[in-house]
Structures are given as C-alpha cells and as structure tokens.
Short mmCIF file of C-alpha atoms (C1' of nucleotides) in Angstrom, two decimals:
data_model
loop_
_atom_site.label_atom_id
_atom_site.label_comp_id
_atom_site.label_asym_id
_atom_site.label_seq_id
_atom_site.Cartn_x
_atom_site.Cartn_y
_atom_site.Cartn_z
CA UNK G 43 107.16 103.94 128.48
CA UNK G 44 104.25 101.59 127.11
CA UNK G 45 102.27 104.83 127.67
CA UNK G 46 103.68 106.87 124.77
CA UNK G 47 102.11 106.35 121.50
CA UNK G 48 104.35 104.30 119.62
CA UNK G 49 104.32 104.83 115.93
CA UNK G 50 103.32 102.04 113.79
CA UNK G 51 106.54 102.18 111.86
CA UNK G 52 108.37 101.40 114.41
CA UNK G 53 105.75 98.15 115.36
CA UNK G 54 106.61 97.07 111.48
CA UNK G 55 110.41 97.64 112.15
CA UNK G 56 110.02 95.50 115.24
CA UNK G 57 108.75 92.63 113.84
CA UNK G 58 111.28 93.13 110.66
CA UNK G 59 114.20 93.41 113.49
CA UNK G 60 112.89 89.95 115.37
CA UNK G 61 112.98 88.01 111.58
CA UNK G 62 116.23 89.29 111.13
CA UNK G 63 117.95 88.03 114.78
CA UNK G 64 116.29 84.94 114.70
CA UNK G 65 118.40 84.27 110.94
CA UNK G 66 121.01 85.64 113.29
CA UNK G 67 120.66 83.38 116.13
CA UNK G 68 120.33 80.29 113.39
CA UNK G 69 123.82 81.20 112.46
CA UNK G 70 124.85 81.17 116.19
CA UNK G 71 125.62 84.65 116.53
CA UNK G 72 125.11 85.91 119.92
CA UNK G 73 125.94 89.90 119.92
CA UNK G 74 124.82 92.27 117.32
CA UNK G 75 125.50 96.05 117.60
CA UNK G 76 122.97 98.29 116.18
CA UNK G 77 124.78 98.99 112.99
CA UNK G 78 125.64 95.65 112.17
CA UNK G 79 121.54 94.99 112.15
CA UNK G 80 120.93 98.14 110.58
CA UNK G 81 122.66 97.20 107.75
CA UNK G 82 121.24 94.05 106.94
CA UNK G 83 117.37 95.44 107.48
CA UNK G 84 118.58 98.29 105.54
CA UNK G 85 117.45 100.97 108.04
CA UNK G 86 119.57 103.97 109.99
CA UNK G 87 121.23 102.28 113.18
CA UNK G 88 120.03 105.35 115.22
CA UNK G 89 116.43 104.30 113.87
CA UNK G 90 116.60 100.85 115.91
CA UNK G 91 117.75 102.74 118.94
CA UNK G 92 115.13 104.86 118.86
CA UNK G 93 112.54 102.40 118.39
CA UNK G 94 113.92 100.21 120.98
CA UNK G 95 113.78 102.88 123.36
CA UNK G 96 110.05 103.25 123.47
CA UNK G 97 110.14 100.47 125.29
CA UNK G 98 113.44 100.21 127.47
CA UNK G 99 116.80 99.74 127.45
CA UNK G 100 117.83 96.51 125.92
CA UNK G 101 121.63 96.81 124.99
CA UNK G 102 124.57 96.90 126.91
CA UNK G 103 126.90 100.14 125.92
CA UNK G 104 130.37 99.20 123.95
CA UNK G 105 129.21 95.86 123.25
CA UNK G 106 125.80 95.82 121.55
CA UNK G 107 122.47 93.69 121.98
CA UNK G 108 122.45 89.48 122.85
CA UNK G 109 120.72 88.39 119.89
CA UNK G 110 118.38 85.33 122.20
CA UNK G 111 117.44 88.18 124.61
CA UNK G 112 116.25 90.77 122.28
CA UNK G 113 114.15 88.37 120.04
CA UNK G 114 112.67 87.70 123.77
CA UNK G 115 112.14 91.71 124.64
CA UNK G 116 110.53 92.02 120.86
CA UNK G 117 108.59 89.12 121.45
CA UNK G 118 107.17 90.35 124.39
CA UNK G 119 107.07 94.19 123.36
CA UNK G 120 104.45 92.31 120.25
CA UNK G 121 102.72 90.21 122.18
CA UNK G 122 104.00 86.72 120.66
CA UNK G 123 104.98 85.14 123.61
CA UNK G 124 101.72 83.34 122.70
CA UNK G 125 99.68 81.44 120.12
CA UNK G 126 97.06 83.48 118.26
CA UNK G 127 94.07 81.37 116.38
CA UNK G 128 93.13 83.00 112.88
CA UNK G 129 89.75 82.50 111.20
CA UNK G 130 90.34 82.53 107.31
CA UNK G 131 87.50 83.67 105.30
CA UNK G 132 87.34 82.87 101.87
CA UNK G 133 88.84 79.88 100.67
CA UNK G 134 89.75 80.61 97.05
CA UNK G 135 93.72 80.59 95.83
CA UNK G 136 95.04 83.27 98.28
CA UNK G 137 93.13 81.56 101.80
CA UNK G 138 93.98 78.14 100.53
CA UNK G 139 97.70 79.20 100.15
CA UNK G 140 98.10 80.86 102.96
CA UNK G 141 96.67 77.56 105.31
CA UNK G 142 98.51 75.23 103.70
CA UNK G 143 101.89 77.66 103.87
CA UNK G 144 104.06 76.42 106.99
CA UNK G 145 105.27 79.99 108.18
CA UNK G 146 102.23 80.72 110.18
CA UNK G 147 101.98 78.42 112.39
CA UNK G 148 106.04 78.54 112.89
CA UNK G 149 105.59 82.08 114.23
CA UNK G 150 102.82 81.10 116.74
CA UNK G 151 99.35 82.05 114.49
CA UNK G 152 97.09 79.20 114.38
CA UNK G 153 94.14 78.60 112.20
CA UNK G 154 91.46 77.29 113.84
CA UNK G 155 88.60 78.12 111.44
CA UNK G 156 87.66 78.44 108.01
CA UNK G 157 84.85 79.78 106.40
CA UNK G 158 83.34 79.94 102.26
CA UNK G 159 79.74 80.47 100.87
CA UNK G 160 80.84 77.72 98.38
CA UNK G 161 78.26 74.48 99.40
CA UNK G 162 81.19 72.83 96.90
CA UNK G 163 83.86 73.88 99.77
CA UNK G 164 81.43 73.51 102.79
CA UNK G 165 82.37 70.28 104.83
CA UNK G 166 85.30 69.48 103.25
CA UNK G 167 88.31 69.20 105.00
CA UNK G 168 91.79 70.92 104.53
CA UNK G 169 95.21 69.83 104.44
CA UNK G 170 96.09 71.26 108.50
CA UNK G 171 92.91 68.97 109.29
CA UNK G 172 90.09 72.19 109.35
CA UNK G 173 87.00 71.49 107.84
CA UNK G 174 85.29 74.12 106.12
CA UNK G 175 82.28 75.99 107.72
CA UNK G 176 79.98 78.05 105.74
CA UNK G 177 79.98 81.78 106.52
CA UNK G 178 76.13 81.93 108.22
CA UNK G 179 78.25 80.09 110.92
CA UNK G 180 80.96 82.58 111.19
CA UNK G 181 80.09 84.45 114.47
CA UNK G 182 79.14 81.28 116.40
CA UNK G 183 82.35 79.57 115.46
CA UNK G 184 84.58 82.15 115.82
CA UNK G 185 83.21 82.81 119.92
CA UNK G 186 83.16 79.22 120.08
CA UNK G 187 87.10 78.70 118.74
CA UNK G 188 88.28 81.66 120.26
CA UNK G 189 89.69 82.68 117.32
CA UNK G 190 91.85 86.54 117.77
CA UNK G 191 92.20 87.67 114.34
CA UNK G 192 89.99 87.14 111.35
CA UNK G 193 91.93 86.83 107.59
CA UNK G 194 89.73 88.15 104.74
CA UNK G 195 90.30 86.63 101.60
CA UNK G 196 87.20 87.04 99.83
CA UNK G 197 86.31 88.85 96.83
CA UNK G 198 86.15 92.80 97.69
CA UNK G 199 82.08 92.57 97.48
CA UNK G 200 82.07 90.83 100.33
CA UNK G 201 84.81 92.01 102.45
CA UNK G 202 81.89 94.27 104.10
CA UNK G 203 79.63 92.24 105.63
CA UNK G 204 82.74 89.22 106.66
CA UNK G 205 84.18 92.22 108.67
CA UNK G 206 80.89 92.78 110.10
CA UNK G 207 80.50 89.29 110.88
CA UNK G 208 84.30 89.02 112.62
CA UNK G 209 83.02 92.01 114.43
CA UNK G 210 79.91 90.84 115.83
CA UNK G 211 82.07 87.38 116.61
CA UNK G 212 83.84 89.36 118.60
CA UNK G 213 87.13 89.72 116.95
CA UNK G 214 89.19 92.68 117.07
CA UNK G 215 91.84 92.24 114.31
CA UNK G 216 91.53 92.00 110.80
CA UNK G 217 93.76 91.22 107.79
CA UNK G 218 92.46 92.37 104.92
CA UNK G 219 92.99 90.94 101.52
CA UNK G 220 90.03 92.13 99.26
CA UNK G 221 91.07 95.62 97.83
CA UNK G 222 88.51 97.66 99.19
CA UNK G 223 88.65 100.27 102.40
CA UNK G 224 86.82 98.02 105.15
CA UNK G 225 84.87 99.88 108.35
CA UNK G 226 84.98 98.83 111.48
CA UNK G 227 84.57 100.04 115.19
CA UNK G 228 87.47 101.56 116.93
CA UNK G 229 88.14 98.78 118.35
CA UNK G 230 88.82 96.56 115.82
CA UNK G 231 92.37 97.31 114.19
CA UNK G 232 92.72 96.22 110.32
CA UNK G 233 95.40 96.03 108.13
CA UNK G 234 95.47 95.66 104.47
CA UNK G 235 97.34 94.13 102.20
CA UNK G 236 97.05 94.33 98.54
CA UNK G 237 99.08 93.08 96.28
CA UNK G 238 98.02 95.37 93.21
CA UNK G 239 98.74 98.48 94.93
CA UNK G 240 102.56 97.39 95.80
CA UNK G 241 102.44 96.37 92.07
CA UNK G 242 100.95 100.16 91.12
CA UNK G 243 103.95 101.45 93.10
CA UNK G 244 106.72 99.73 91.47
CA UNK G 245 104.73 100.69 87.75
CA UNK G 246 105.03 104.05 88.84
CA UNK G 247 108.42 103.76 89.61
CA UNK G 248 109.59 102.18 86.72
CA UNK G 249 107.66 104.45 84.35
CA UNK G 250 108.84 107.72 85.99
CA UNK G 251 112.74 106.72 85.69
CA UNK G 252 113.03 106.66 89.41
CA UNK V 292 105.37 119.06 88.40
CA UNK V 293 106.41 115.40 87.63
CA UNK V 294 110.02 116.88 89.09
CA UNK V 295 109.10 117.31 92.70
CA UNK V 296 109.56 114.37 94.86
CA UNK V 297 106.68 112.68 95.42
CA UNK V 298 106.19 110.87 98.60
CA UNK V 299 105.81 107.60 98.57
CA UNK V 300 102.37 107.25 100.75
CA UNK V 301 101.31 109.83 98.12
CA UNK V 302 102.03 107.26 95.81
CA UNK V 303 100.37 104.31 97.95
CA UNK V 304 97.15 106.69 98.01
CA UNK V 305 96.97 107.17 94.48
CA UNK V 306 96.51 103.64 93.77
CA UNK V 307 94.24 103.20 96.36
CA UNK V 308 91.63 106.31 94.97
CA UNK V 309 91.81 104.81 91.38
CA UNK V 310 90.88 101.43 92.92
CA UNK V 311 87.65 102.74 94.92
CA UNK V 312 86.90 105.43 91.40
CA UNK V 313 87.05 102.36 89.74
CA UNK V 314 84.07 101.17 92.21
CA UNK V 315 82.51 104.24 91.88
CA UNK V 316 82.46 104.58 88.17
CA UNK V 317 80.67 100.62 88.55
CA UNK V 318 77.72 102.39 90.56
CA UNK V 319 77.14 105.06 87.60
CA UNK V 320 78.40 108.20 90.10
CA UNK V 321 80.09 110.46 87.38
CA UNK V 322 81.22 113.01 89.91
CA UNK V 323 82.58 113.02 93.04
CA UNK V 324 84.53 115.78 95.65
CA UNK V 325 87.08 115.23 97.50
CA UNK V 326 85.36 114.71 100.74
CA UNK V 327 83.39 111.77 99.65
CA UNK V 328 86.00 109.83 98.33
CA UNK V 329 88.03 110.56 101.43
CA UNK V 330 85.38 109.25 103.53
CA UNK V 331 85.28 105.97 101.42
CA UNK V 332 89.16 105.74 101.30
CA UNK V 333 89.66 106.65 104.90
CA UNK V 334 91.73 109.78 104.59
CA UNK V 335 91.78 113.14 104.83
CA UNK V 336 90.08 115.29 101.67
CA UNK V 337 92.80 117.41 101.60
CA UNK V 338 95.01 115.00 101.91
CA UNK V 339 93.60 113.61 98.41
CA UNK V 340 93.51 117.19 97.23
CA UNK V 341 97.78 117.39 97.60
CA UNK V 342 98.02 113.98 96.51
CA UNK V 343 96.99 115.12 93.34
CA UNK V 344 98.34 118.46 93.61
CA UNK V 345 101.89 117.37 93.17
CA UNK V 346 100.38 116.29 89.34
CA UNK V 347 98.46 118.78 88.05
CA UNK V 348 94.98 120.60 88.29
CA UNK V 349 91.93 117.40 87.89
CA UNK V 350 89.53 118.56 89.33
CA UNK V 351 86.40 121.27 88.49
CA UNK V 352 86.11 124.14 91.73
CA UNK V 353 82.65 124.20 93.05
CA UNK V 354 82.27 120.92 91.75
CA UNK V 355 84.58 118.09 92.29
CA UNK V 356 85.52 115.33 90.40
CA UNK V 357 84.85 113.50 87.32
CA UNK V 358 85.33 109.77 88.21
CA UNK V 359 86.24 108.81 84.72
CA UNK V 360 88.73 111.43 84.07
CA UNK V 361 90.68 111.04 87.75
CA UNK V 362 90.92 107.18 86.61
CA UNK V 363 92.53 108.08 83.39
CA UNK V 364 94.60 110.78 85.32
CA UNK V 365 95.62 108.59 88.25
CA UNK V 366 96.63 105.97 85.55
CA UNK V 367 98.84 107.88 83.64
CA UNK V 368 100.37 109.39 87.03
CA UNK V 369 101.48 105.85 88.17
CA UNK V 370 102.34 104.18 84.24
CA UNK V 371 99.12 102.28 84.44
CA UNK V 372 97.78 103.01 80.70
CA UNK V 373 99.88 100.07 79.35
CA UNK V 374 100.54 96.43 80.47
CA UNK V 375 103.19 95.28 82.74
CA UNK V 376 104.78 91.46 81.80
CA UNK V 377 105.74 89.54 84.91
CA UNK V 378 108.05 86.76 85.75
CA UNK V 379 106.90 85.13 88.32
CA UNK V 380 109.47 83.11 90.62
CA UNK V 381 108.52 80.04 92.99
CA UNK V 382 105.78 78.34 92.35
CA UNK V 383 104.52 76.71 95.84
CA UNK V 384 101.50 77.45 97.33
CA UNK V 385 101.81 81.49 97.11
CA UNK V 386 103.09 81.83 93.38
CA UNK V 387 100.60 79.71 92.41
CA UNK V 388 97.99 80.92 94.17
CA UNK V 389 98.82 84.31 92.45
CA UNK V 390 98.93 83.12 88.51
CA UNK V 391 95.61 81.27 89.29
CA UNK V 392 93.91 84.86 90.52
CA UNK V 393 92.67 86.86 87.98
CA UNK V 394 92.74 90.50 88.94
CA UNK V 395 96.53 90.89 87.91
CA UNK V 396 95.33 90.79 84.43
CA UNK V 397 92.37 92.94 84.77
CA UNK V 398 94.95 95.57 85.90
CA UNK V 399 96.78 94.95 82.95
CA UNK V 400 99.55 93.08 84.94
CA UNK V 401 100.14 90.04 82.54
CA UNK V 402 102.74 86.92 83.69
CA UNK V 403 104.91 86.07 80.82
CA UNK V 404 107.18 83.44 82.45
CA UNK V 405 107.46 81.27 85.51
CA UNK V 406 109.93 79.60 87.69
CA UNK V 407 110.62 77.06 89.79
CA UNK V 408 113.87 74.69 90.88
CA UNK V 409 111.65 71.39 91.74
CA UNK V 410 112.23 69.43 88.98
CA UNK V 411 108.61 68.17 89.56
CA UNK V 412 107.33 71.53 88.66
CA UNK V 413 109.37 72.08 85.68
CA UNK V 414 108.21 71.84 82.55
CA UNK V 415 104.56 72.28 83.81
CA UNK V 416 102.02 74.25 82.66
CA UNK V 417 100.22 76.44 84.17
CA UNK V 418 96.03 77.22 84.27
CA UNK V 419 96.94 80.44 82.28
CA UNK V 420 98.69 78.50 79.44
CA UNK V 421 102.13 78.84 81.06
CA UNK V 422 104.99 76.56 81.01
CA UNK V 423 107.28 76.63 83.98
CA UNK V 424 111.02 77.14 83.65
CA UNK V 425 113.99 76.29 85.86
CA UNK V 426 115.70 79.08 87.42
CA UNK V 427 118.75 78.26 85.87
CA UNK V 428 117.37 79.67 83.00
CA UNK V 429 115.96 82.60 84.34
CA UNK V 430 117.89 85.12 83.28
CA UNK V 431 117.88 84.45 79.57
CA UNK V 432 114.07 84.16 79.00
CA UNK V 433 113.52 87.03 81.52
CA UNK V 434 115.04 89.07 78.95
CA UNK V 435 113.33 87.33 75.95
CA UNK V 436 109.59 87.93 77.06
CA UNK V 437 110.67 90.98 78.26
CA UNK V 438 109.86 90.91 81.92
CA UNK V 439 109.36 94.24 83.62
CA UNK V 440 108.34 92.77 87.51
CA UNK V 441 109.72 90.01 89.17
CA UNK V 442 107.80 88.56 91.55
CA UNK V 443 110.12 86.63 93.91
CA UNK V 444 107.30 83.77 95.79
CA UNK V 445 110.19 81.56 96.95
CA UNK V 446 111.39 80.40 100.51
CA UNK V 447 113.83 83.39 102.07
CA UNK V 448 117.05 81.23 101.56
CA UNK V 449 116.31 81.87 98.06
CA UNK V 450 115.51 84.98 97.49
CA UNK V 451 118.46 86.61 97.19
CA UNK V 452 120.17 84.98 94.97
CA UNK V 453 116.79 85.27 92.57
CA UNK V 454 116.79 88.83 93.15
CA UNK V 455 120.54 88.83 91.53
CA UNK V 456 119.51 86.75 88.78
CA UNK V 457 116.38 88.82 88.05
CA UNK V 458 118.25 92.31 88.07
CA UNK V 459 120.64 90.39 85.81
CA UNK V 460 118.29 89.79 83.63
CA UNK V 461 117.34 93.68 82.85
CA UNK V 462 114.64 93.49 85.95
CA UNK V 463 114.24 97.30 87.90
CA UNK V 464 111.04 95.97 89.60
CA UNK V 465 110.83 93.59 92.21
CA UNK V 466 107.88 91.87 94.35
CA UNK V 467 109.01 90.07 97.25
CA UNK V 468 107.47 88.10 98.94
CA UNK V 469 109.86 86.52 100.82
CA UNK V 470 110.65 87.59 104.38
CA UNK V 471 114.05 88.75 104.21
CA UNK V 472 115.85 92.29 103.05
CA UNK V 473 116.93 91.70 99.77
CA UNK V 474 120.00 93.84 98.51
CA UNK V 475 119.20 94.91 94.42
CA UNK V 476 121.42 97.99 92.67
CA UNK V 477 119.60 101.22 92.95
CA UNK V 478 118.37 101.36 89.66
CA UNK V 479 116.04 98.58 90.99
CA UNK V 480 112.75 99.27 92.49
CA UNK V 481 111.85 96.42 95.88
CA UNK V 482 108.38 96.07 97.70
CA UNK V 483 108.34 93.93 100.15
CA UNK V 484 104.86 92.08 101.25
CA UNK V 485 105.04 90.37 104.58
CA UNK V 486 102.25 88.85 105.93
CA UNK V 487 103.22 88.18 109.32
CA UNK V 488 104.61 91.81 109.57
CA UNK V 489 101.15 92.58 109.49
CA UNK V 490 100.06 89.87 111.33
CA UNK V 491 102.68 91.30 114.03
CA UNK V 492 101.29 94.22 114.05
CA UNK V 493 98.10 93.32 114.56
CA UNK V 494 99.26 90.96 117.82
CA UNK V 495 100.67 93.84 119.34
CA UNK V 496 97.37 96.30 118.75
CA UNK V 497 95.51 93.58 120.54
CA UNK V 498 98.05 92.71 123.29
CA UNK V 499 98.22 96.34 123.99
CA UNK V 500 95.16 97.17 124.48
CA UNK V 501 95.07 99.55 121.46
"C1'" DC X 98 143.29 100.29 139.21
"C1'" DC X 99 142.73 103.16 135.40
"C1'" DC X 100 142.55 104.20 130.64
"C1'" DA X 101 141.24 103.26 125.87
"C1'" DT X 102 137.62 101.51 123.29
"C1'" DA X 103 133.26 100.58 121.55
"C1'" DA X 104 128.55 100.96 121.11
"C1'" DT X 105 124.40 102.29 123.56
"C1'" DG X 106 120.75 105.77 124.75
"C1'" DT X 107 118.97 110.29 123.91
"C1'" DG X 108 118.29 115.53 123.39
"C1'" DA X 109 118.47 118.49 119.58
"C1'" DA X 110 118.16 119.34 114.73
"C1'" DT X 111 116.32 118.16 110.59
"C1'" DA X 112 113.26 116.34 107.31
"C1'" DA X 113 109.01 114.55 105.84
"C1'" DT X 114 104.16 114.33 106.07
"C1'" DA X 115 99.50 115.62 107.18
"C1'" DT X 116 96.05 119.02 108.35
"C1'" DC X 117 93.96 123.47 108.56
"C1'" DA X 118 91.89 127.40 106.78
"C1'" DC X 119 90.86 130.32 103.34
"C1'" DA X 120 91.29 132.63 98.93
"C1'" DT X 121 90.01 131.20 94.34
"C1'" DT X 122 87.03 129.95 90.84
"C1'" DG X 123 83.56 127.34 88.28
"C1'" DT X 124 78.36 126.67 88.43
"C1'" DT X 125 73.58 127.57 88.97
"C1'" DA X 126 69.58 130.15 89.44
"C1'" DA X 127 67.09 134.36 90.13
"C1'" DT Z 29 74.25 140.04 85.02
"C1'" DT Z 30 75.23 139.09 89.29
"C1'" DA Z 31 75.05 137.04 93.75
"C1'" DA Z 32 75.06 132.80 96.48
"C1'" DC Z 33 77.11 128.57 96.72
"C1'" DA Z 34 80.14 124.69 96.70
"C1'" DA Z 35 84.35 122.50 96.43
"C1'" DT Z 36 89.00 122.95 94.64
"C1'" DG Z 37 93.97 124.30 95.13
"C1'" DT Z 38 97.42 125.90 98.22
"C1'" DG Z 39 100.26 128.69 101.66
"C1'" DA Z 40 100.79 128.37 106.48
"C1'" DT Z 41 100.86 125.53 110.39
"C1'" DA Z 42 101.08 121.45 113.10
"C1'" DT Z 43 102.45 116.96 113.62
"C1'" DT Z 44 105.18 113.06 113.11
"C1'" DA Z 45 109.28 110.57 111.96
"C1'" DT Z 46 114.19 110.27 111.05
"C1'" DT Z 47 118.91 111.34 111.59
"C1'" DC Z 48 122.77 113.48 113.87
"C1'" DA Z 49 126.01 113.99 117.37
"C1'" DC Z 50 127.61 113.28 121.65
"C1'" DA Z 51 127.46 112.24 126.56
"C1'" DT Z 52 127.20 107.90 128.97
"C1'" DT Z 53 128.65 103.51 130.46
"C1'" DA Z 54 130.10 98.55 130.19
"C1'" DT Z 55 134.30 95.88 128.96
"C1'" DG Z 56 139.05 94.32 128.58
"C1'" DG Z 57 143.97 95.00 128.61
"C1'" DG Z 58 148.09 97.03 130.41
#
DNA sequence: CCCATAATGTGAATAATATCACATTGTTAA
DNA sequence: TTAACAATGTGATATTATTCACATTATGGG
C-alpha cells in the first residue's frame, strides 16, 4: 500500500485529522466514527476512509476508530514518531516568532540552528538558548547539527542562494516563507507558505460576492 | 466570464503570477509568454494560459504578454486595485510579528485595529501607530474602522469564539492562523495557514523516501 | 446462538483539474 | 503584399480527486 502514490491532499488531511484526535483524546474520548470527525474537520466522511485506506485498515466496522491508536497509525504513516531538528534562516519578525512560539517543539520539530547576515544578530543568543550563526556558516552547521528541514524566512532576494546553501548542507526539506518560486533538486521537497497569497484569495472572494 | 466557477488553485495561481510579474516588471522585461513565466512559477504554460482564460483575452498571439498590463489585469481579477483594512486578533509572537512586517502594506493590505485579552497588552501601541484593544470590544470597533479581514493569531482555544465575534462584527474574510477548523456562516470566506501542516508534510516526504 | 445495528472499507460513478495539441491570429521582414 | 513565425486561446483528452452506495464485518442484546 505505501507503494501507491498518495496524493498530497490526503498527507495535509492526515496531519489535519491527527490535530483534531489529539483535541479529541484531551477531552477523553476514546472512539470516533468517521462522520463524527468529518464533521468537525469539515471534510466528507467517505474522504477520511479513503485516505486512511492508502495505508491500511485502521477502524473496526460498526464501531468506528480508537482515537490513541489512530493518532499512533497517523503518526507513523507521517513519520513523527520522531524529533526533526529545523535550521531557521532569517531571523527578522516571522523566524524570531516562529522560535520563540511553543507549538513546534510540542509536535516533535526542534530548532537546532539559526542563521542571519545581520553582524547585529550574529552571536547573540535566543530565547530557546540558540545562538545565532551567520549564513557563510550555514552548510557546515547544518551537517554538523544534523538538522532535517531548513525554514526560510528571509527576504525573497535571498531565498535563492539559502536554498542552495540547505541543499549543499545536505538538507532535503524546505519551508519556504519568502514569496518567490524557489528551485531545487528532486530531491529536496519544498513547501511554501505565503501569507499574501491566502490574503489575495480571500480579496478575491470578497470582491467577487462569493 | 466572471460567472463560471473558478477553481480555487486557479485562484491560488493568479496571485502567485502577479507576484513573480511584479519581479519581472523590477528587471525592466516588458513582455513575457506564457512559457517563461511558467518556468519561473513552476507550472504548466497552459496551465497559466486557462488560468486566465476563465477572465478574458490578455494576452497578444505571436507575442505574449505585457507584464504591466497582466499586473493590472490579475489585480482587478482578484479585487486587488484598492486597499483591504485588517483587524488583526492576538498579539503574541505571530500577530506581532505580522504588524511589524511591511509587505502587507505594500500590497495595499492596511491593519486598522488590533486585539488582544492580556491586559498587559492592552492599551499598547503598536510600531505602526496602533493602539491595541481588548476583545471585548471587538466587535464594535471592527465595524467602526471598517474591517474587511480578520486575522485570527490567537491560541486554538480561542479562535472560535473570535471567529464569532469577528463575523459579528460585519467580517466575510477570515485569516486563521490558529490550528483548529473554525465554523463561520457561509457568507464568510476562511483560509487556514498551518505551519506544522506543512511541516507534516514535509516529515512524511522525507520519511518516505519521496 | 442468531439477529439487528452500526460504521467501516471499497468499487463504481462523478466531478474537478491539468495537460495536450492544434487552429488561430498578431507581428515582422523580405 | 504575403509568407514565415511565434505564441496565444481552446476543444479534446487524460489525469486526479471526491463522493456515493453498498457489501462487509464487529458488537451487543434478546
């Protein structure tokens, strides 16, 4: 079943299913049936059958799914029955925010370098304890720190050459901040996130009466 | 045209060919065809050529397009030829993080009011000149600086009862930020950003071998 | 023990989306 | 003026993703 090419939407509906049962499991429930999660991650219950079963069978028929055990399966179908250690690069509002923000680090992702051009920023030391290395050191560090995944929160002009950096570092995941297309090998896989095209979207949206 | 119904990637892609025009228009190009600006926004020409399809005619046969005029059109597709006012809601290290930046403005995305329910916070003002509110009073100066976005930056346990308060106040677009599945009336527009989604994502493209 | 019940897992049907391939049409230059 | 060219716009096709509908199978009660 791993064999199959899973679609990425389902990968995203995974890891929105696994926030979901672990609110679930806080409130001590311990059996959810498909539609009953469904409806509160506002997607088709056949949908998280169907995803589910790229990977196995995880219920049990007239009775539904044990919330523990399927955060487990999910876990393990993502691959965060682990720690992963993130290099941020670019340490301006967004990179600062997102290292001092708890929620990482609660789901198992683990900074263990940072990186500016900024000698003002160089050598200082951030609130989790990191201090700041400047980027020349990037590829050395990250080998060094084994970091997994780099985080690119620079300005879009240098997105570019940080990716080529991670790269050469040897790190084959990227989140991308900076609003510009990055290119990479095949084997690196990035995702973006930008904030001003989600904004773009609801403009449209709301300007088109929809 | 405007009629049809558009897909929402189509949407997505839109924003993200203004963004790289906008790049291109920087480095003096005055034309461009569709295969180019695929290449640089990682897609598929035609794929461009139906995104725009669905709008209109923009671009000259035999020759491609004109950067400056595919901005304007690409704007006025997605509402962009105006500003936007924002409300932004929770101001830890995120919301923050996000008044501070400047390229909401540039976009013509402009935050009008701010919340927060630390009492610490309140009353605060901001780098951009803002004073923060308490939520409590969200609603009525929502409405008064006429908010069009909400941005909703606080902790999940919070969000949805923001998200009621917001659409209360006359709010159809919404931000989130917030890892949960927040439940709004239809007339109101959600994106959802989730950073460890993609983070998730990226775990399992490595763990997998992908 | 067997039946009623409930909810899974899944093949088939549908819908949405992306790509191909080419006819169409501006442009340029001889 | 016209032919060669280049790149759009788009119908047809292929691909991918979602939803339906039901056969399947644990469970619990009579």
């Amino acid at each position: 079943m791993k064999f199959a090419k899973i679609p990425m939407a389902t990968i995203n509906r995974l890891s929105i299913y696994m926030r979901t049962l672990q609110d679930l499991l806080e409130e001590e429930m311990d059996v959810i049936s498909s539609e009953r999660l469904a409806k509160q991650c506002g997607v088709n219950p056949a949908q998280i059958r169907k995803d589910l079963a790229y990977f196995g069978e995880f219920g049990v028929r007239g009775v539904g799914y044990r919330v523990s055990d399927l955060i487990n399966q999910i876990k393990e179908i993502l691959g965060l029955n682990r720690n992963w250690n993130l290099a941020m690069v670019g340490l301006g509002n967004l990179g600062s925010a997102m290292i001092r923000h708890g929620n990482f680090i609660k789901h198992g992702y683990i900074f263990t370098s940072a990186f500016d051009v900024d000698p003002q920023k160089v050598g200082k030391r951030l609130p989790n304890g990191l201090i700041i290395n400047h980027v020349d050191e990037l590829e050395e560090i990250v080998k060094e720190r084994e970091a997994h995944i780099g985080i690119i929160a620079t300005p879009a002009s240098a997105a570019q050459s940080v990716a080529n950096q991670l790269v050469l570092g040897g790190i084959n995941g990227i989140l991308n901040f900076a609003p510009v297309q990055i290119q990479v090998p095949d084997c690196c896989h990035v995702e973006n996130v930008d904030f001003t095209i989600k904004l773009d979207c609801i403009a449209y949206h709301l300007s088109s009466g929809g």
